[in-house]
Amino acid sequence: MATTSASSASASASAPAPAPGPLRRLTLDQLRRRTSMKWRSYPADVLPLWVAEMDVPLAESVARALTDAIALGDTGYPAGTGYTEALAGFARERWGWDGVTSERAAIVPDVMLGVVEMLKLVTAPGDPVIVNCPVYPPFYQFVTHMDRRVVEAPLGPDLRLDLAALETAFARCATGGGRAAYLLCSPHNPAGTVHTAGELAAVAALAGAHGVRVVADEIHAPVVDRGTAFVPYLSVPGAESGLSLMSASKAWNLAGLKAALALAGPAAAEDLARMPEEVGHGPSHLGVIAHTAALREGGDWLDAVLADLDHNRRLLRSLLAEHLPAVGYRPAPGTYLAWLDCRALGLGANPSEVFLERGRVAFSPGPDFGTGGDGHVRLNLATSPEVITEAVRRMASAAAGRAV
């Protein structure tokens, strides 16, 4: 028995240490060699924790698919239904949902351009589009640019859907003439809230009662803690006339490889069929290849990212409690974004300016997220624990009036 124990101990000691998670593999020096928006919008002494890019190496399955395509010179126009089939398999495995079909799917350049095309199908210029503020700033920018008007239905104090506020907004828009749409962010950006099946079914019922069409931005759908259920909007009762946009871009850091999918409920199939053919010419063929590989083969890599994010949420909560207890933070299981309430620090409506000037750390400004955003910042958690630790240190120095 002693010999067996000694052998086991020896084998254990000689076993290689587990590889670090994707968010722990790259150094700051490596990341600063990147030329994307996150790393080129600010000077080199600024820690960028703003735009939704992740500090990860490319998933091996995605890198392999792209390398193979380039070796073949496979850089033409996208074709086929492989992306849709990959999403269908992912949805069955992860969400227990069998509702993704090629007959009710269309490829679009990216999620926000897909949102624009879906809103064009179900609304006209001047019509209202309801959003749950505070919310992703492009919801305001894209909607107003396409000549629709934004109507806000604020989240509740718990940063969850406020169904009473939503019903009020639906009723007001329904009586104003024209056609109303509701642009649902699921999971919610910046709150990280993951809507429940009950909440989404209530949304569908309200939308049906008031004649409001629902367009769901579900780009962060794969980025949900494994202990929490993500519920696709089109899977709930009453959502048959809904439209949804999904993509692998956020979960596998593929924003520069453009491709997304527009999905229609059974009663919205004819709407989706009216989308102009040229919209489908916008996605990148390499983007489609990358997204398809991510959904088909990138599950283990994604799980490692989700574990890293869970650790980072707990780390951020601990660091704020120690160094900036006045900052409010509700860790949430969706997205890789943290919504920080800095109003008690007395840094004004836009504390991101103070954190940037004094602390040399960049966050997304709260006021950009609409009503409820003043005094807040959005922090990107998809980085290393060391960067998060340094960011909170810089925040604390800036809040105290000291420059770093």
Coordinates of C-alpha atoms in Angstrom, one line a residue, residues 66 74-79 83 107-110 254-260 279-292:
L66 CA -8.9 30.3 -40.6
D74 CA -10.7 30.1 -49.6
T75 CA -11.3 33.9 -49.4
G76 CA -14.3 34.4 -51.7
Y77 CA -17.9 35.0 -51.0
P78 CA -19.8 33.2 -48.2
A79 CA -22.3 30.4 -49.2
Y83 CA -23.2 28.8 -39.9
I107 CA -27.0 35.8 -42.6
V108 CA -26.3 39.5 -41.9
P109 CA -23.0 41.5 -41.6
D110 CA -23.2 41.9 -37.8
L254 CA -14.5 37.7 -33.3
A255 CA -15.7 41.3 -33.8
G256 CA -13.2 41.8 -36.6
L257 CA -14.5 38.8 -38.5
K258 CA -17.9 40.0 -39.5
A259 CA -20.9 37.6 -39.5
A260 CA -24.2 37.2 -37.7
V279 CA -27.8 42.4 -47.0
G280 CA -26.5 38.9 -47.2
H281 CA -23.6 40.0 -49.2
G282 CA -22.1 42.0 -46.3
P283 CA -20.7 39.3 -44.1
S284 CA -17.1 38.1 -44.5
H285 CA -16.6 34.6 -45.8
L286 CA -13.7 34.2 -43.3
G287 CA -16.0 35.5 -40.7
V288 CA -18.6 32.9 -41.4
I289 CA -15.9 30.2 -41.3
A290 CA -14.6 31.5 -37.9
H291 CA -18.1 31.7 -36.3
T292 CA -19.0 28.3 -37.6

